[in-house]
Amino acid sequence: MYEKTIKLPLDGWSVEGDLVLPVKVDSIIIFSGGSCRYNSHTNAIAKNLQKSGFGTLLFNLMTEQEAEDFGKNLSIGQLTQRLLAFTIWIRSHSEYHKLELGYFCFNIGAAAALRAVSEIQSAIKAVVTESARIDLAADKLTDIVTPTMLIVGELDFQNLKRSREAFDVLTCDKRLVVIPGGSHSLDEPGKLSMESRDATSWFSKYMSISSRSREIVFEEPGNRD
């Protein structure tokens, strides 16, 4: 694995991201979340995607203070512009510009990602959302052409309702996955592995991936090979 911390000056502050690329890689999955870079759940999903042959890029859309005060001094439009800036930077970089890009996005970051793909369209090959605040991107859903999978826990009642309503509105290739017994955070035993399998299947369907000869064993947070 090739691992590198990349830095992008943005809005008067510097955004750092953790880039991990398998030896042979054709695609990068950009993780979009308010604070996903050091989150054990998102890091476990990233490792599962890496095992499947995908590169991953994790960065925080918000500072800790912004995450606590979201809605007071920061808008979903600003988060969308940050994600777009990072995406454009990757696409134009001499080392990575040939790699296909996908989004794996969470909560508020999912709303930013859906708004972003409505603007840049086919530049993103596939999107997977988890527990998405789809209500913050409702006005953009009919503009999305990127294949989109919505993952939500069966017990995350508010976001389940939002996801079902959004699924009916989306006109792109789409799939709604409801994780049985899953809460908003999907931190119950076995749920992350289910989510990883569904996400990997979706990305593999629409994005280039280096062949893998062995069966992948998906990990839960804290597990080791």
PDB file of C-alpha atoms in Angstrom:
ATOM      1  CA  MET A   1       0.000   0.000   0.000  1.00  0.00           C
ATOM      2  CA  TYR A   2       1.098   3.532  -0.827  1.00  0.00           C
ATOM      3  CA  GLU A   3       0.114   5.965   1.945  1.00  0.00           C
ATOM      4  CA  LYS A   4       0.445   9.734   1.853  1.00  0.00           C
ATOM      5  CA  THR A   5      -0.930  12.745   3.705  1.00  0.00           C
ATOM      6  CA  ILE A   6      -1.976  15.405   1.218  1.00  0.00           C
ATOM      7  CA  LYS A   7      -2.714  19.038   2.001  1.00  0.00           C
ATOM      8  CA  LEU A   8      -5.010  21.498   0.265  1.00  0.00           C
ATOM      9  CA  PRO A   9      -5.225  25.213   1.221  1.00  0.00           C
ATOM     10  CA  LEU A  10      -8.912  26.109   1.393  1.00  0.00           C
ATOM     11  CA  ASP A  11     -10.969  28.996   2.741  1.00  0.00           C
ATOM     12  CA  GLY A  12      -8.087  30.400   4.749  1.00  0.00           C
ATOM     13  CA  TRP A  13      -7.210  27.088   6.408  1.00  0.00           C
ATOM     14  CA  SER A  14      -5.465  23.922   5.381  1.00  0.00           C
ATOM     15  CA  VAL A  15      -7.323  20.649   4.806  1.00  0.00           C
ATOM     16  CA  GLU A  16      -5.328  17.447   5.268  1.00  0.00           C
ATOM     17  CA  GLY A  17      -6.366  14.118   3.819  1.00  0.00           C
ATOM     18  CA  ASP A  18      -5.102  10.540   4.140  1.00  0.00           C
ATOM     19  CA  LEU A  19      -4.584   8.949   0.731  1.00  0.00           C
ATOM     20  CA  VAL A  20      -4.061   5.176   0.525  1.00  0.00           C
ATOM     21  CA  LEU A  21      -3.483   3.426  -2.804  1.00  0.00           C
ATOM     22  CA  PRO A  22      -3.034  -0.310  -3.413  1.00  0.00           C
ATOM     23  CA  VAL A  23      -0.050  -1.273  -5.568  1.00  0.00           C
ATOM     24  CA  LYS A  24      -2.269  -1.661  -8.620  1.00  0.00           C
ATOM     25  CA  VAL A  25      -5.119   0.832  -8.517  1.00  0.00           C
ATOM     26  CA  ASP A  26      -7.594   2.239 -11.028  1.00  0.00           C
ATOM     27  CA  SER A  27      -9.974   4.157  -8.765  1.00  0.00           C
ATOM     28  CA  ILE A  28     -10.091   6.333  -5.656  1.00  0.00           C
ATOM     29  CA  ILE A  29     -13.065   6.511  -3.288  1.00  0.00           C
ATOM     30  CA  ILE A  30     -13.275   9.959  -1.699  1.00  0.00           C
ATOM     31  CA  PHE A  31     -14.872   9.880   1.754  1.00  0.00           C
ATOM     32  CA  SER A  32     -17.124  12.843   2.482  1.00  0.00           C
ATOM     33  CA  GLY A  33     -18.098  13.443   6.090  1.00  0.00           C
ATOM     34  CA  GLY A  34     -18.009  16.226   8.613  1.00  0.00           C
ATOM     35  CA  SER A  35     -15.362  14.475  10.718  1.00  0.00           C
ATOM     36  CA  CYS A  36     -14.557  11.114   9.133  1.00  0.00           C
ATOM     37  CA  ARG A  37     -10.754  11.167   8.963  1.00  0.00           C
ATOM     38  CA  TYR A  38     -10.131   9.709  12.440  1.00  0.00           C
ATOM     39  CA  ASN A  39     -13.446   7.891  12.855  1.00  0.00           C
ATOM     40  CA  SER A  40     -13.015   4.146  13.483  1.00  0.00           C
ATOM     41  CA  HIS A  41     -16.137   3.281  11.490  1.00  0.00           C
ATOM     42  CA  THR A  42     -15.112   5.139   8.348  1.00  0.00           C
ATOM     43  CA  ASN A  43     -11.523   3.925   8.613  1.00  0.00           C
ATOM     44  CA  ALA A  44     -12.720   0.313   8.822  1.00  0.00           C
ATOM     45  CA  ILE A  45     -14.821   0.790   5.679  1.00  0.00           C
ATOM     46  CA  ALA A  46     -11.831   2.400   3.940  1.00  0.00           C
ATOM     47  CA  LYS A  47      -9.645  -0.601   4.808  1.00  0.00           C
ATOM     48  CA  ASN A  48     -12.265  -2.976   3.426  1.00  0.00           C
ATOM     49  CA  LEU A  49     -12.376  -1.010   0.171  1.00  0.00           C
ATOM     50  CA  GLN A  50      -8.571  -1.036   0.011  1.00  0.00           C
ATOM     51  CA  LYS A  51      -8.601  -4.820   0.371  1.00  0.00           C
ATOM     52  CA  SER A  52     -10.967  -4.922  -2.586  1.00  0.00           C
ATOM     53  CA  GLY A  53      -8.508  -2.950  -4.730  1.00  0.00           C
ATOM     54  CA  PHE A  54      -9.780   0.612  -4.370  1.00  0.00           C
ATOM     55  CA  GLY A  55      -7.747   3.613  -3.310  1.00  0.00           C
ATOM     56  CA  THR A  56      -9.267   5.784  -0.568  1.00  0.00           C
ATOM     57  CA  LEU A  57      -9.017   9.418   0.472  1.00  0.00           C
ATOM     58  CA  LEU A  58     -10.283  10.458   3.898  1.00  0.00           C
ATOM     59  CA  PHE A  59     -10.491  14.068   5.032  1.00  0.00           C
ATOM     60  CA  ASN A  60     -12.693  16.177   7.287  1.00  0.00           C
ATOM     61  CA  LEU A  61     -15.052  18.639   5.640  1.00  0.00           C
ATOM     62  CA  MET A  62     -15.293  20.571   8.902  1.00  0.00           C
ATOM     63  CA  THR A  63     -13.071  21.596  11.780  1.00  0.00           C
ATOM     64  CA  GLU A  64     -14.067  20.336  15.239  1.00  0.00           C
ATOM     65  CA  GLN A  65     -15.580  23.719  16.083  1.00  0.00           C
ATOM     66  CA  GLU A  66     -17.544  23.831  12.834  1.00  0.00           C
ATOM     67  CA  ALA A  67     -18.887  20.336  13.452  1.00  0.00           C
ATOM     68  CA  GLU A  68     -20.207  21.433  16.846  1.00  0.00           C
ATOM     69  CA  ASP A  69     -21.764  24.639  15.501  1.00  0.00           C
ATOM     70  CA  PHE A  70     -22.962  23.490  12.066  1.00  0.00           C
ATOM     71  CA  GLY A  71     -25.772  25.698  10.825  1.00  0.00           C
ATOM     72  CA  LYS A  72     -24.622  28.774  12.728  1.00  0.00           C
ATOM     73  CA  ASN A  73     -21.640  29.952  10.715  1.00  0.00           C
ATOM     74  CA  LEU A  74     -21.375  27.312   8.006  1.00  0.00           C
ATOM     75  CA  SER A  75     -23.773  26.293   5.241  1.00  0.00           C
ATOM     76  CA  ILE A  76     -24.226  23.125   3.212  1.00  0.00           C
ATOM     77  CA  GLY A  77     -23.232  25.208   0.191  1.00  0.00           C
ATOM     78  CA  GLN A  78     -19.835  25.924   1.754  1.00  0.00           C
ATOM     79  CA  LEU A  79     -19.275  22.219   2.497  1.00  0.00           C
ATOM     80  CA  THR A  80     -20.196  21.379  -1.081  1.00  0.00           C
ATOM     81  CA  GLN A  81     -17.670  23.879  -2.416  1.00  0.00           C
ATOM     82  CA  ARG A  82     -14.953  22.395  -0.196  1.00  0.00           C
ATOM     83  CA  LEU A  83     -15.680  18.893  -1.477  1.00  0.00           C
ATOM     84  CA  LEU A  84     -15.709  20.135  -5.068  1.00  0.00           C
ATOM     85  CA  ALA A  85     -12.366  21.896  -4.537  1.00  0.00           C
ATOM     86  CA  PHE A  86     -10.774  18.713  -3.193  1.00  0.00           C
ATOM     87  CA  THR A  87     -12.279  16.649  -6.016  1.00  0.00           C
ATOM     88  CA  ILE A  88     -11.046  19.045  -8.705  1.00  0.00           C
ATOM     89  CA  TRP A  89      -7.593  19.075  -7.095  1.00  0.00           C
ATOM     90  CA  ILE A  90      -7.390  15.260  -7.293  1.00  0.00           C
ATOM     91  CA  ARG A  91      -8.685  15.202 -10.873  1.00  0.00           C
ATOM     92  CA  SER A  92      -6.100  17.736 -12.023  1.00  0.00           C
ATOM     93  CA  HIS A  93      -3.113  16.275 -10.121  1.00  0.00           C
ATOM     94  CA  SER A  94      -0.456  14.818 -12.389  1.00  0.00           C
ATOM     95  CA  GLU A  95      -0.181  11.610 -10.311  1.00  0.00           C
ATOM     96  CA  TYR A  96      -3.888  10.873  -9.891  1.00  0.00           C
ATOM     97  CA  HIS A  97      -5.732  12.427 -12.826  1.00  0.00           C
ATOM     98  CA  LYS A  98      -6.110   9.106 -14.681  1.00  0.00           C
ATOM     99  CA  LEU A  99      -7.832   7.399 -11.744  1.00  0.00           C
ATOM    100  CA  GLU A 100     -11.607   7.142 -11.617  1.00  0.00           C
ATOM    101  CA  LEU A 101     -13.351   8.772  -8.658  1.00  0.00           C
ATOM    102  CA  GLY A 102     -16.253   7.743  -6.437  1.00  0.00           C
ATOM    103  CA  TYR A 103     -17.831   9.172  -3.283  1.00  0.00           C
ATOM    104  CA  PHE A 104     -18.574   7.331  -0.030  1.00  0.00           C
ATOM    105  CA  CYS A 105     -20.393   9.845   2.114  1.00  0.00           C
ATOM    106  CA  PHE A 106     -21.992  10.146   5.527  1.00  0.00           C
ATOM    107  CA  ASN A 107     -24.686  12.262   7.174  1.00  0.00           C
ATOM    108  CA  ILE A 108     -24.117  15.960   6.324  1.00  0.00           C
ATOM    109  CA  GLY A 109     -21.184  14.994   4.111  1.00  0.00           C
ATOM    110  CA  ALA A 110     -23.606  12.907   2.050  1.00  0.00           C
ATOM    111  CA  ALA A 111     -25.727  15.972   1.368  1.00  0.00           C
ATOM    112  CA  ALA A 112     -22.597  17.831   0.233  1.00  0.00           C
ATOM    113  CA  ALA A 113     -21.619  14.910  -2.021  1.00  0.00           C
ATOM    114  CA  LEU A 114     -25.048  14.662  -3.631  1.00  0.00           C
ATOM    115  CA  ARG A 115     -25.039  18.389  -4.306  1.00  0.00           C
ATOM    116  CA  ALA A 116     -21.517  18.101  -5.719  1.00  0.00           C
ATOM    117  CA  VAL A 117     -22.363  15.272  -8.138  1.00  0.00           C
ATOM    118  CA  SER A 118     -25.349  17.239  -9.397  1.00  0.00           C
ATOM    119  CA  GLU A 119     -22.795  19.805 -10.617  1.00  0.00           C
ATOM    120  CA  ILE A 120     -19.886  17.698 -11.880  1.00  0.00           C
ATOM    121  CA  GLN A 121     -22.007  14.780 -13.113  1.00  0.00           C
ATOM    122  CA  SER A 122     -19.969  12.019 -14.803  1.00  0.00           C
ATOM    123  CA  ALA A 123     -16.695  13.117 -13.177  1.00  0.00           C
ATOM    124  CA  ILE A 124     -17.831  10.909 -10.273  1.00  0.00           C
ATOM    125  CA  LYS A 125     -18.511   7.336 -11.382  1.00  0.00           C
ATOM    126  CA  ALA A 126     -20.521   6.101  -8.378  1.00  0.00           C
ATOM    127  CA  VAL A 127     -21.845   7.320  -5.019  1.00  0.00           C
ATOM    128  CA  VAL A 128     -22.663   5.470  -1.804  1.00  0.00           C
ATOM    129  CA  THR A 129     -24.348   7.328   1.050  1.00  0.00           C
ATOM    130  CA  GLU A 130     -24.742   6.205   4.648  1.00  0.00           C
ATOM    131  CA  SER A 131     -27.349   7.701   6.998  1.00  0.00           C
ATOM    132  CA  ALA A 132     -27.591  10.669   4.656  1.00  0.00           C
ATOM    133  CA  ARG A 133     -29.105  14.042   5.478  1.00  0.00           C
ATOM    134  CA  ILE A 134     -30.770  13.901   2.088  1.00  0.00           C
ATOM    135  CA  ASP A 135     -33.145  16.703   3.062  1.00  0.00           C
ATOM    136  CA  LEU A 136     -30.187  19.104   2.668  1.00  0.00           C
ATOM    137  CA  ALA A 137     -29.820  18.065  -0.999  1.00  0.00           C
ATOM    138  CA  ALA A 138     -33.485  17.531  -1.877  1.00  0.00           C
ATOM    139  CA  ASP A 139     -33.533  20.322  -4.471  1.00  0.00           C
ATOM    140  CA  LYS A 140     -30.696  18.669  -6.435  1.00  0.00           C
ATOM    141  CA  LEU A 141     -31.851  15.049  -6.588  1.00  0.00           C
ATOM    142  CA  THR A 142     -33.443  15.247 -10.040  1.00  0.00           C
ATOM    143  CA  ASP A 143     -30.166  16.624 -11.463  1.00  0.00           C
ATOM    144  CA  ILE A 144     -28.102  13.596 -10.398  1.00  0.00           C
ATOM    145  CA  VAL A 145     -27.053  11.168 -13.147  1.00  0.00           C
ATOM    146  CA  THR A 146     -24.328   9.358 -11.152  1.00  0.00           C
ATOM    147  CA  PRO A 147     -25.288   5.811 -10.006  1.00  0.00           C
ATOM    148  CA  THR A 148     -26.267   6.201  -6.347  1.00  0.00           C
ATOM    149  CA  MET A 149     -26.698   3.698  -3.527  1.00  0.00           C
ATOM    150  CA  LEU A 150     -28.443   4.803  -0.327  1.00  0.00           C
ATOM    151  CA  ILE A 151     -27.532   2.784   2.792  1.00  0.00           C
ATOM    152  CA  VAL A 152     -29.518   3.331   5.978  1.00  0.00           C
ATOM    153  CA  GLY A 153     -30.177   1.423   9.187  1.00  0.00           C
ATOM    154  CA  GLU A 154     -33.617  -0.103   9.721  1.00  0.00           C
ATOM    155  CA  LEU A 155     -33.841   1.642  13.109  1.00  0.00           C
ATOM    156  CA  ASP A 156     -32.662   5.041  11.832  1.00  0.00           C
ATOM    157  CA  PHE A 157     -36.296   5.995  11.327  1.00  0.00           C
ATOM    158  CA  GLN A 158     -35.895   9.634  10.285  1.00  0.00           C
ATOM    159  CA  ASN A 159     -33.155   9.001   7.734  1.00  0.00           C
ATOM    160  CA  LEU A 160     -34.913   5.853   6.507  1.00  0.00           C
ATOM    161  CA  LYS A 161     -37.965   7.961   5.703  1.00  0.00           C
ATOM    162  CA  ARG A 162     -35.787  10.567   3.977  1.00  0.00           C
ATOM    163  CA  SER A 163     -33.939   7.906   1.979  1.00  0.00           C
ATOM    164  CA  ARG A 164     -37.142   6.254   0.775  1.00  0.00           C
ATOM    165  CA  GLU A 165     -38.536   9.617  -0.315  1.00  0.00           C
ATOM    166  CA  ALA A 166     -35.260  10.469  -2.100  1.00  0.00           C
ATOM    167  CA  PHE A 167     -35.153   7.066  -3.789  1.00  0.00           C
ATOM    168  CA  ASP A 168     -38.521   7.769  -5.382  1.00  0.00           C
ATOM    169  CA  VAL A 169     -37.239  11.126  -6.705  1.00  0.00           C
ATOM    170  CA  LEU A 170     -33.857   9.990  -8.055  1.00  0.00           C
ATOM    171  CA  THR A 171     -33.868   9.203 -11.776  1.00  0.00           C
ATOM    172  CA  CYS A 172     -30.308   7.811 -11.993  1.00  0.00           C
ATOM    173  CA  ASP A 173     -29.362   4.141 -11.607  1.00  0.00           C
ATOM    174  CA  LYS A 174     -30.088   3.643  -7.925  1.00  0.00           C
ATOM    175  CA  ARG A 175     -30.433   1.197  -5.065  1.00  0.00           C
ATOM    176  CA  LEU A 176     -31.767   1.526  -1.516  1.00  0.00           C
ATOM    177  CA  VAL A 177     -30.160  -0.792   1.054  1.00  0.00           C
ATOM    178  CA  VAL A 178     -31.796  -1.065   4.485  1.00  0.00           C
ATOM    179  CA  ILE A 179     -29.503  -2.746   7.037  1.00  0.00           C
ATOM    180  CA  PRO A 180     -31.656  -5.016   9.249  1.00  0.00           C
ATOM    181  CA  GLY A 181     -31.487  -3.988  12.908  1.00  0.00           C
ATOM    182  CA  GLY A 182     -29.075  -1.163  12.125  1.00  0.00           C
ATOM    183  CA  SER A 183     -29.134   2.134  14.022  1.00  0.00           C
ATOM    184  CA  HIS A 184     -28.063   5.542  12.726  1.00  0.00           C
ATOM    185  CA  SER A 185     -24.370   4.801  13.333  1.00  0.00           C
ATOM    186  CA  LEU A 186     -24.544   1.155  12.129  1.00  0.00           C
ATOM    187  CA  ASP A 187     -22.200   0.201  14.951  1.00  0.00           C
ATOM    188  CA  GLU A 188     -23.972  -3.025  15.875  1.00  0.00           C
ATOM    189  CA  PRO A 189     -21.924  -6.239  15.383  1.00  0.00           C
ATOM    190  CA  GLY A 190     -21.784  -7.357  11.785  1.00  0.00           C
ATOM    191  CA  LYS A 191     -23.464  -4.275  10.309  1.00  0.00           C
ATOM    192  CA  LEU A 192     -20.278  -2.668   9.009  1.00  0.00           C
ATOM    193  CA  SER A 193     -19.328  -5.844   7.136  1.00  0.00           C
ATOM    194  CA  MET A 194     -22.758  -5.880   5.492  1.00  0.00           C
ATOM    195  CA  GLU A 195     -22.372  -2.240   4.530  1.00  0.00           C
ATOM    196  CA  SER A 196     -18.855  -2.819   3.173  1.00  0.00           C
ATOM    197  CA  ARG A 197     -20.007  -5.702   0.961  1.00  0.00           C
ATOM    198  CA  ASP A 198     -22.877  -3.692  -0.505  1.00  0.00           C
ATOM    199  CA  ALA A 199     -20.685  -0.631  -1.092  1.00  0.00           C
ATOM    200  CA  THR A 200     -17.893  -2.685  -2.679  1.00  0.00           C
ATOM    201  CA  SER A 201     -20.374  -4.388  -4.981  1.00  0.00           C
ATOM    202  CA  TRP A 202     -21.795  -1.025  -6.074  1.00  0.00           C
ATOM    203  CA  PHE A 203     -18.419   0.592  -6.717  1.00  0.00           C
ATOM    204  CA  SER A 204     -17.176  -2.531  -8.541  1.00  0.00           C
ATOM    205  CA  LYS A 205     -20.195  -2.401 -10.843  1.00  0.00           C
ATOM    206  CA  TYR A 206     -19.505   1.138 -12.059  1.00  0.00           C
ATOM    207  CA  MET A 207     -15.785   1.719 -11.519  1.00  0.00           C
ATOM    208  CA  SER A 208     -12.560   0.146 -12.757  1.00  0.00           C
ATOM    209  CA  ILE A 209     -10.909  -2.148 -10.251  1.00  0.00           C
ATOM    210  CA  SER A 210      -7.742  -4.221 -10.300  1.00  0.00           C
ATOM    211  CA  SER A 211      -8.539  -7.948 -10.190  1.00  0.00           C
ATOM    212  CA  ARG A 212      -8.345  -9.652  -6.806  1.00  0.00           C
ATOM    213  CA  SER A 213      -7.583 -13.369  -6.736  1.00  0.00           C
ATOM    214  CA  ARG A 214      -8.589 -14.126  -3.150  1.00  0.00           C
ATOM    215  CA  GLU A 215     -11.868 -13.863  -1.298  1.00  0.00           C
ATOM    216  CA  ILE A 216     -12.082 -10.669   0.745  1.00  0.00           C
ATOM    217  CA  VAL A 217     -12.792 -10.979   4.476  1.00  0.00           C
ATOM    218  CA  PHE A 218     -14.402  -7.712   5.540  1.00  0.00           C
ATOM    219  CA  GLU A 219     -13.338  -6.375   8.922  1.00  0.00           C
ATOM    220  CA  GLU A 220     -15.243  -4.735  11.754  1.00  0.00           C
ATOM    221  CA  PRO A 221     -13.573  -1.891  13.718  1.00  0.00           C
ATOM    222  CA  GLY A 222     -10.820  -3.253  15.924  1.00  0.00           C
ATOM    223  CA  ASN A 223     -10.437  -6.560  14.070  1.00  0.00           C
ATOM    224  CA  ARG A 224      -7.118  -7.617  12.562  1.00  0.00           C
ATOM    225  CA  ASP A 225      -6.039 -10.083   9.886  1.00  0.00           C
TER     226      ASP A 225
END
